[in-house]
Amino acid sequence: MTQHYRITLLPGDGIGPEIMAVAVEVLKVIGEQLDLSFEFQEALMGGAAIDAKGEPLPAETLDLCKNSDAVLLAAIGGYKWDALPRHLRPETGLLGLRAGLGLFANLRPAKILPQLVDASSLKREIVEGVDILVVRELTGGIYFGQPKGIFATETGEKRGVNTMAYTESEINRIGRVGFETAQKRSKKLCSVDKANVLEVSQLWRDRITALAPEYPDVELSHMYVDNAAMQLLRYPKQFDTMVTSNLFGDILSDAAAMLTGSIGMLPSASLGASGPGVFEPVHGSAPDIAGQDKANPLAQVLSAAMLLRYSLHQPTAADRLEQAVNTVLDQGNRTGDIMSEGMTLLGCRAMGEALIQALHSV
Ligand code: IPM
Ligand code: MG
């Protein structure tokens, strides 16, 4: 029987529409091959929504997302909207989407592909074999804590305030995602905090430690965030699954991404307790190359693979898509961002065509 799924597409800004078009074509082929039927509904978000509707996350966009099985997001933002007040910025739309869908768990894999080892700015022996998954808390911590704002003090001087706060239940639920993710991988979990200085981190460490007996097969370690940043560059292969708070995860996941040297290759998944997940590439909207058919669509396609795996529970389809990416790289196909000597330079559309050929030949 044909399985039917409704997928909301948020192409966003910059290179977003180009890479989204490739992902949609590829999903259609997978659908035909595996008897899955996808109904795509497109909505405005980010700068595109600001231009058309005057706000980065219109209510109808959030409603469409809620009424779907999964959301595929490309990229948002650009210089054009950088000077707008905070509530009108594309980033605020993204935070609203995360909060509105309750997406508290953000999975950010940083896996080095053997074909691209030399794209890393670190030595081959340091990065070869790196396979890390950062589990970042996404709807709490300093991004959302109250009070926040810029306030006038008694002397008239301004004071900027954000609050890093976590309740026990918020820590427990992301902690569990961390342990369960580690169980499916190499069973090693490193929890990252700043418990030597911050009370909120002390509570984080206490809760994560208290959960550990429920997962006796997982080897738990703790690390301070400054050390974790250093260790990621010194000896990244010591890490398998990392679990951490919103801000620390924002920073560490960029560092982990750069180990692979090819941020254009990295997908991510944002998941809630139930309801649709949001799947998006780690990279940004690259306004400088937008509309020139130069973008690398592979992170978007790998995000579609995560969507198939985590929201639609279609691991065969996800494997096939990941295998197609592997095949096009093995064939020597590269976009500009991952180009090296002797390889074939392709534009965004041509990379999409190569993927479809690879899917047909599986
Ligand atoms: C990310 C981004 C966002 C964040 C911004 C665009 C709001 O940096 O997804 O990592 O800080 O979470
Ligand atoms: Mg970030």
Coordinates of C-alpha atoms and ligand atoms in Angstrom, one line a residue:
M1 CA 0.0 0.0 0.0
T2 CA 1.3 3.5 -0.9
Q3 CA 2.3 5.5 2.2
H4 CA 1.2 9.1 2.0
Y5 CA 3.1 11.9 3.6
R6 CA 2.6 15.7 3.7
I7 CA 5.8 17.6 3.7
T8 CA 6.1 21.4 4.3
L9 CA 8.9 23.0 2.3
L10 CA 10.4 26.2 3.6
P11 CA 12.9 27.2 0.9
G12 CA 13.7 30.5 2.6
D13 CA 16.4 32.9 1.3
G14 CA 19.7 33.0 -0.7
I15 CA 20.6 29.6 -2.2
G16 CA 17.6 28.1 -0.3
P17 CA 15.3 27.7 -3.3
E18 CA 18.0 26.2 -5.5
I19 CA 19.0 23.5 -3.1
M20 CA 15.4 22.8 -2.1
A21 CA 14.5 22.2 -5.8
V22 CA 17.2 19.5 -5.9
A23 CA 16.0 17.8 -2.7
V24 CA 12.4 17.8 -3.9
E25 CA 13.3 16.2 -7.3
V26 CA 15.3 13.5 -5.4
L27 CA 12.5 12.8 -3.0
K28 CA 10.1 12.4 -5.9
V29 CA 12.4 9.7 -7.4
I30 CA 12.7 7.9 -4.1
G31 CA 9.0 8.1 -3.7
E32 CA 8.4 6.4 -7.0
Q33 CA 11.0 3.8 -6.3
L34 CA 9.7 2.8 -2.9
D35 CA 6.0 3.5 -3.3
L36 CA 5.9 6.5 -1.0
S37 CA 3.7 9.4 -2.0
F38 CA 4.7 12.9 -0.9
E39 CA 2.4 15.9 -1.0
F40 CA 4.6 19.0 -0.9
Q41 CA 3.2 22.3 0.4
E42 CA 5.5 25.4 0.2
A43 CA 5.4 28.2 2.7
L44 CA 7.2 31.5 3.3
M45 CA 9.8 31.9 6.1
G46 CA 12.7 34.2 6.9
G47 CA 13.6 37.2 4.6
A48 CA 11.2 35.9 1.9
A49 CA 8.4 36.1 4.4
I50 CA 9.5 39.5 5.7
D51 CA 9.4 40.9 2.1
A52 CA 6.0 39.3 1.3
K53 CA 4.2 39.5 4.7
G54 CA 6.1 41.8 6.9
E55 CA 7.2 39.1 9.4
P56 CA 9.7 36.3 9.4
L57 CA 7.3 33.5 10.5
P58 CA 3.7 34.2 9.4
A59 CA 1.0 32.4 11.4
E60 CA -0.1 30.5 8.3
T61 CA 3.4 29.1 7.8
L62 CA 3.5 27.8 11.4
D63 CA 0.0 26.3 10.9
L64 CA 1.1 24.5 7.7
C65 CA 4.1 23.1 9.5
K66 CA 2.0 21.8 12.3
N67 CA -0.3 20.2 9.8
S68 CA 2.4 18.1 8.1
D69 CA 4.4 15.0 8.8
A70 CA 7.7 16.8 8.5
V71 CA 9.2 20.1 7.5
L72 CA 12.1 20.5 5.2
L73 CA 13.8 23.9 5.6
A74 CA 16.6 25.2 3.4
A75 CA 18.3 28.4 4.7
I76 CA 17.2 31.8 5.9
G77 CA 18.7 35.3 6.3
G78 CA 20.9 37.6 4.3
Y79 CA 22.5 41.1 4.5
K80 CA 19.3 42.6 3.3
W81 CA 17.5 41.9 6.6
D82 CA 20.5 42.3 9.0
A83 CA 19.7 45.8 10.1
L84 CA 16.0 45.2 11.0
P85 CA 14.9 45.3 14.6
R86 CA 15.2 41.9 16.4
H87 CA 11.6 40.9 16.2
L88 CA 11.6 41.3 12.4
R89 CA 14.9 39.4 11.8
P90 CA 14.9 36.1 9.9
E91 CA 16.6 34.4 12.9
T92 CA 13.7 35.4 15.1
G93 CA 11.5 33.4 12.7
L94 CA 13.7 30.4 13.1
L95 CA 13.5 30.6 16.9
G96 CA 9.7 31.0 16.6
L97 CA 9.5 27.8 14.5
R98 CA 11.6 25.9 17.0
A99 CA 9.5 27.1 20.0
G100 CA 6.2 26.8 18.1
L101 CA 6.8 23.2 17.2
G102 CA 8.4 22.3 20.5
L103 CA 11.6 21.2 18.9
F104 CA 13.7 20.7 21.9
A105 CA 16.3 18.3 20.5
N106 CA 18.6 19.2 17.7
L107 CA 20.8 16.5 16.2
R108 CA 23.8 17.7 14.4
P109 CA 26.0 15.0 12.9
A110 CA 29.6 15.9 11.9
K111 CA 30.9 12.9 10.0
I112 CA 33.9 13.1 7.9
L113 CA 33.4 11.6 4.5
P114 CA 36.4 9.6 3.3
Q115 CA 36.2 11.3 -0.2
L116 CA 36.5 14.8 1.5
V117 CA 39.2 14.2 4.2
D118 CA 41.5 16.7 2.5
A119 CA 38.9 19.4 2.6
S120 CA 39.5 19.8 6.4
S121 CA 41.8 22.5 7.6
L122 CA 43.1 20.0 10.1
K123 CA 45.6 17.2 9.4
R124 CA 44.3 14.0 7.8
E125 CA 45.4 11.9 10.8
I126 CA 43.4 14.1 13.2
V127 CA 40.1 14.1 11.3
E128 CA 40.1 10.8 9.4
G129 CA 37.3 8.6 10.8
V130 CA 35.7 11.5 12.8
D131 CA 32.0 10.7 13.4
I132 CA 30.4 12.9 16.0
L133 CA 26.8 13.6 16.8
V134 CA 26.0 16.8 18.8
V135 CA 22.7 16.7 20.6
R136 CA 21.9 20.3 21.3
E137 CA 19.0 21.5 23.5
L138 CA 17.0 23.9 21.3
T139 CA 14.1 25.5 23.1
G140 CA 15.6 26.6 26.4
G141 CA 18.7 28.0 28.1
I142 CA 20.0 31.4 27.4
Y143 CA 18.2 31.7 24.0
F144 CA 14.8 31.8 25.7
G145 CA 15.4 32.5 29.5
Q146 CA 13.7 35.4 31.2
P147 CA 14.4 38.2 32.0
K148 CA 16.0 39.3 28.7
G149 CA 16.3 42.7 27.2
I150 CA 18.2 45.9 27.2
F151 CA 17.2 48.0 30.2
A152 CA 18.1 51.4 31.6
T153 CA 19.8 51.4 35.0
E154 CA 19.3 54.0 37.6
T155 CA 22.3 56.0 36.3
G156 CA 20.8 56.0 32.9
E157 CA 23.4 53.6 31.6
K158 CA 22.0 50.7 29.5
R159 CA 22.4 47.1 30.7
G160 CA 21.9 44.1 28.4
V161 CA 20.5 40.9 30.0
N162 CA 19.9 37.3 29.1
T163 CA 19.2 34.5 31.4
M164 CA 20.6 31.0 31.2
A165 CA 18.1 28.8 32.9
Y166 CA 17.1 25.2 32.8
T167 CA 14.5 23.2 34.8
E168 CA 15.1 19.7 35.8
S169 CA 12.5 18.4 33.4
E170 CA 14.1 20.3 30.5
I171 CA 17.4 18.7 31.3
N172 CA 15.9 15.2 31.7
R173 CA 14.2 15.2 28.4
I174 CA 17.3 16.3 26.4
G175 CA 19.5 14.1 28.5
R176 CA 17.3 11.1 27.6
V177 CA 17.7 12.0 23.9
G178 CA 21.4 12.0 24.4
F179 CA 21.5 8.6 26.1
E180 CA 19.2 7.0 23.6
T181 CA 21.1 8.5 20.7
A182 CA 24.4 7.1 22.2
Q183 CA 22.8 3.7 22.5
K184 CA 22.2 3.6 18.8
R185 CA 25.8 4.7 18.1
S186 CA 29.0 3.7 19.9
K187 CA 27.4 3.9 23.4
K188 CA 29.7 6.8 24.5
L189 CA 28.1 10.0 25.7
C190 CA 29.9 13.2 26.7
S191 CA 27.8 15.8 28.5
V192 CA 29.2 19.3 28.1
D193 CA 28.6 22.1 30.7
K194 CA 30.3 24.8 32.7
A195 CA 29.6 23.4 36.1
N196 CA 32.8 24.8 37.6
V197 CA 31.3 28.3 37.3
L198 CA 27.5 28.2 36.5
E199 CA 24.8 27.0 38.8
V200 CA 22.6 26.2 35.8
S201 CA 25.4 23.9 34.6
Q202 CA 25.7 22.3 38.0
L203 CA 22.0 21.3 37.9
W204 CA 22.6 20.0 34.3
R205 CA 25.5 17.8 35.5
D206 CA 23.5 16.5 38.5
R207 CA 20.5 15.6 36.4
I208 CA 22.6 13.9 33.6
T209 CA 24.5 12.0 36.2
A210 CA 21.2 10.9 37.9
L211 CA 19.9 9.5 34.5
A212 CA 23.0 7.4 33.9
P213 CA 22.0 4.3 35.9
E214 CA 19.0 3.9 33.5
Y215 CA 21.4 3.5 30.6
P216 CA 24.0 1.1 32.0
D217 CA 25.3 0.3 28.5
V218 CA 26.3 3.9 27.9
E219 CA 29.6 5.2 29.0
L220 CA 29.0 8.7 30.3
S221 CA 31.6 11.4 30.7
H222 CA 31.4 15.1 31.6
M223 CA 33.5 17.9 30.1
Y224 CA 33.6 21.7 30.6
V225 CA 32.8 23.6 27.5
D226 CA 36.1 25.4 27.1
N227 CA 37.9 22.1 27.3
A228 CA 35.5 20.5 24.9
A229 CA 36.2 23.2 22.3
M230 CA 39.9 22.5 22.7
Q231 CA 39.5 18.7 22.6
L232 CA 37.4 18.9 19.4
L233 CA 40.4 20.4 17.7
R234 CA 43.1 18.4 19.5
Y235 CA 41.7 14.8 19.3
P236 CA 38.1 14.8 17.9
K237 CA 38.0 11.0 17.6
Q238 CA 37.6 10.7 21.4
F239 CA 34.0 11.9 20.9
D240 CA 31.0 9.9 19.7
T241 CA 27.7 11.5 21.0
M242 CA 27.8 14.8 22.8
V243 CA 24.8 16.4 24.7
T244 CA 24.8 20.0 25.7
S245 CA 22.7 23.1 26.2
N246 CA 21.5 25.5 23.6
L247 CA 24.3 28.1 23.5
F248 CA 27.1 25.6 24.0
G249 CA 25.6 23.4 21.3
D250 CA 25.4 26.3 18.9
I251 CA 29.1 26.9 19.3
L252 CA 30.4 23.4 19.5
S253 CA 28.3 22.2 16.6
D254 CA 29.9 24.8 14.3
A255 CA 33.4 23.7 15.5
A256 CA 32.5 20.0 15.0
A257 CA 31.1 20.9 11.5
M258 CA 34.3 22.6 10.5
L259 CA 36.4 19.5 11.3
T260 CA 34.8 18.0 8.2
G261 CA 36.0 20.9 6.2
S262 CA 32.8 20.9 4.2
I263 CA 29.9 22.6 6.0
G264 CA 28.0 22.3 2.7
M265 CA 27.7 18.6 3.4
L266 CA 26.1 18.6 6.9
P267 CA 22.4 18.0 7.6
S268 CA 20.6 18.5 10.9
A269 CA 17.3 17.4 12.5
S270 CA 15.2 19.2 15.1
L271 CA 12.8 17.0 16.9
G272 CA 10.0 17.4 19.5
A273 CA 8.3 14.9 21.8
S274 CA 5.7 14.4 19.0
G275 CA 4.7 16.1 15.8
P276 CA 6.7 17.0 12.8
G277 CA 10.4 17.5 12.9
V278 CA 12.3 20.2 11.0
F279 CA 15.2 19.1 8.9
E280 CA 17.7 21.6 7.5
P281 CA 21.3 22.0 6.4
V282 CA 23.8 23.3 8.9
H283 CA 25.1 25.9 6.4
G284 CA 23.6 29.3 5.8
S285 CA 21.9 31.0 2.9
A286 CA 25.1 32.0 1.1
P287 CA 23.6 35.2 -0.4
D288 CA 26.9 35.9 -2.3
I289 CA 26.3 32.9 -4.6
A290 CA 22.5 32.8 -4.7
G291 CA 20.9 32.3 -8.1
Q292 CA 24.2 31.4 -9.8
D293 CA 23.7 27.6 -9.8
K294 CA 26.9 27.2 -7.7
A295 CA 25.4 26.0 -4.4
N296 CA 26.1 22.5 -3.0
P297 CA 22.8 20.8 -2.6
L298 CA 24.1 17.8 -0.7
A299 CA 23.5 19.0 2.8
Q300 CA 19.9 19.7 1.8
V301 CA 19.6 16.2 0.3
L302 CA 21.2 14.6 3.4
S303 CA 18.6 16.6 5.5
A304 CA 15.9 15.0 3.4
A305 CA 17.5 11.7 4.3
M306 CA 17.3 12.5 8.0
L307 CA 13.6 13.5 7.5
L308 CA 12.9 10.1 6.0
R309 CA 14.7 8.4 8.8
Y310 CA 13.5 10.4 11.9
S311 CA 10.1 11.7 11.0
L312 CA 8.8 9.3 8.4
H313 CA 10.5 6.2 9.8
Q314 CA 11.6 5.1 6.3
P315 CA 15.1 3.9 6.9
T316 CA 15.4 2.1 3.6
A317 CA 14.6 5.4 1.7
A318 CA 17.1 7.3 3.9
D319 CA 19.8 4.7 3.3
R320 CA 19.2 4.9 -0.4
L321 CA 19.5 8.7 -0.5
E322 CA 22.7 8.6 1.6
Q323 CA 24.1 5.9 -0.7
A324 CA 23.3 8.1 -3.7
V325 CA 25.3 11.0 -2.2
N326 CA 28.2 8.6 -1.6
T327 CA 28.0 7.4 -5.2
V328 CA 28.2 10.9 -6.7
L329 CA 31.2 11.7 -4.6
D330 CA 32.9 8.4 -5.5
Q331 CA 32.3 9.3 -9.1
G332 CA 34.4 12.5 -8.5
N333 CA 31.5 14.9 -8.7
R334 CA 32.1 18.1 -6.7
T335 CA 30.5 21.5 -6.3
G336 CA 32.8 24.5 -5.9
D337 CA 32.9 24.5 -2.1
I338 CA 34.4 20.9 -2.0
M339 CA 36.3 21.0 -5.3
S340 CA 39.8 19.6 -5.5
E341 CA 42.2 18.6 -8.2
G342 CA 41.2 16.0 -10.7
M343 CA 37.5 16.1 -9.7
T344 CA 34.6 17.2 -11.9
L345 CA 33.1 20.6 -11.1
L346 CA 29.3 20.6 -11.2
G347 CA 26.7 23.3 -10.6
C348 CA 23.8 22.8 -8.2
R349 CA 21.4 21.5 -10.9
A350 CA 23.9 19.1 -12.4
M351 CA 24.7 17.7 -9.0
G352 CA 20.9 17.0 -8.6
E353 CA 20.9 15.2 -12.0
A354 CA 23.9 13.1 -10.9
L355 CA 22.1 12.1 -7.8
I356 CA 19.0 11.1 -9.7
Q357 CA 21.1 9.0 -12.0
A358 CA 22.8 7.4 -9.0
L359 CA 19.3 6.6 -7.5
H360 CA 18.3 4.9 -10.8
S361 CA 21.3 2.8 -10.8
V362 CA 21.0 1.4 -7.2
Ligands
IPM1 C1 22.0 27.7 14.3 C2 22.0 29.2 14.1 C3 20.9 29.8 14.8 C4 21.1 29.6 16.3 C5 20.6 31.3 14.5 C6 20.5 31.6 13.0 C7 19.4 31.8 15.2 O1 23.3 29.8 14.4 O2 21.0 27.1 14.0 O3 23.0 27.2 14.8 O4 21.8 30.3 16.9 O5 20.6 28.6 16.8
MG2 MG 24.7 28.3 14.9

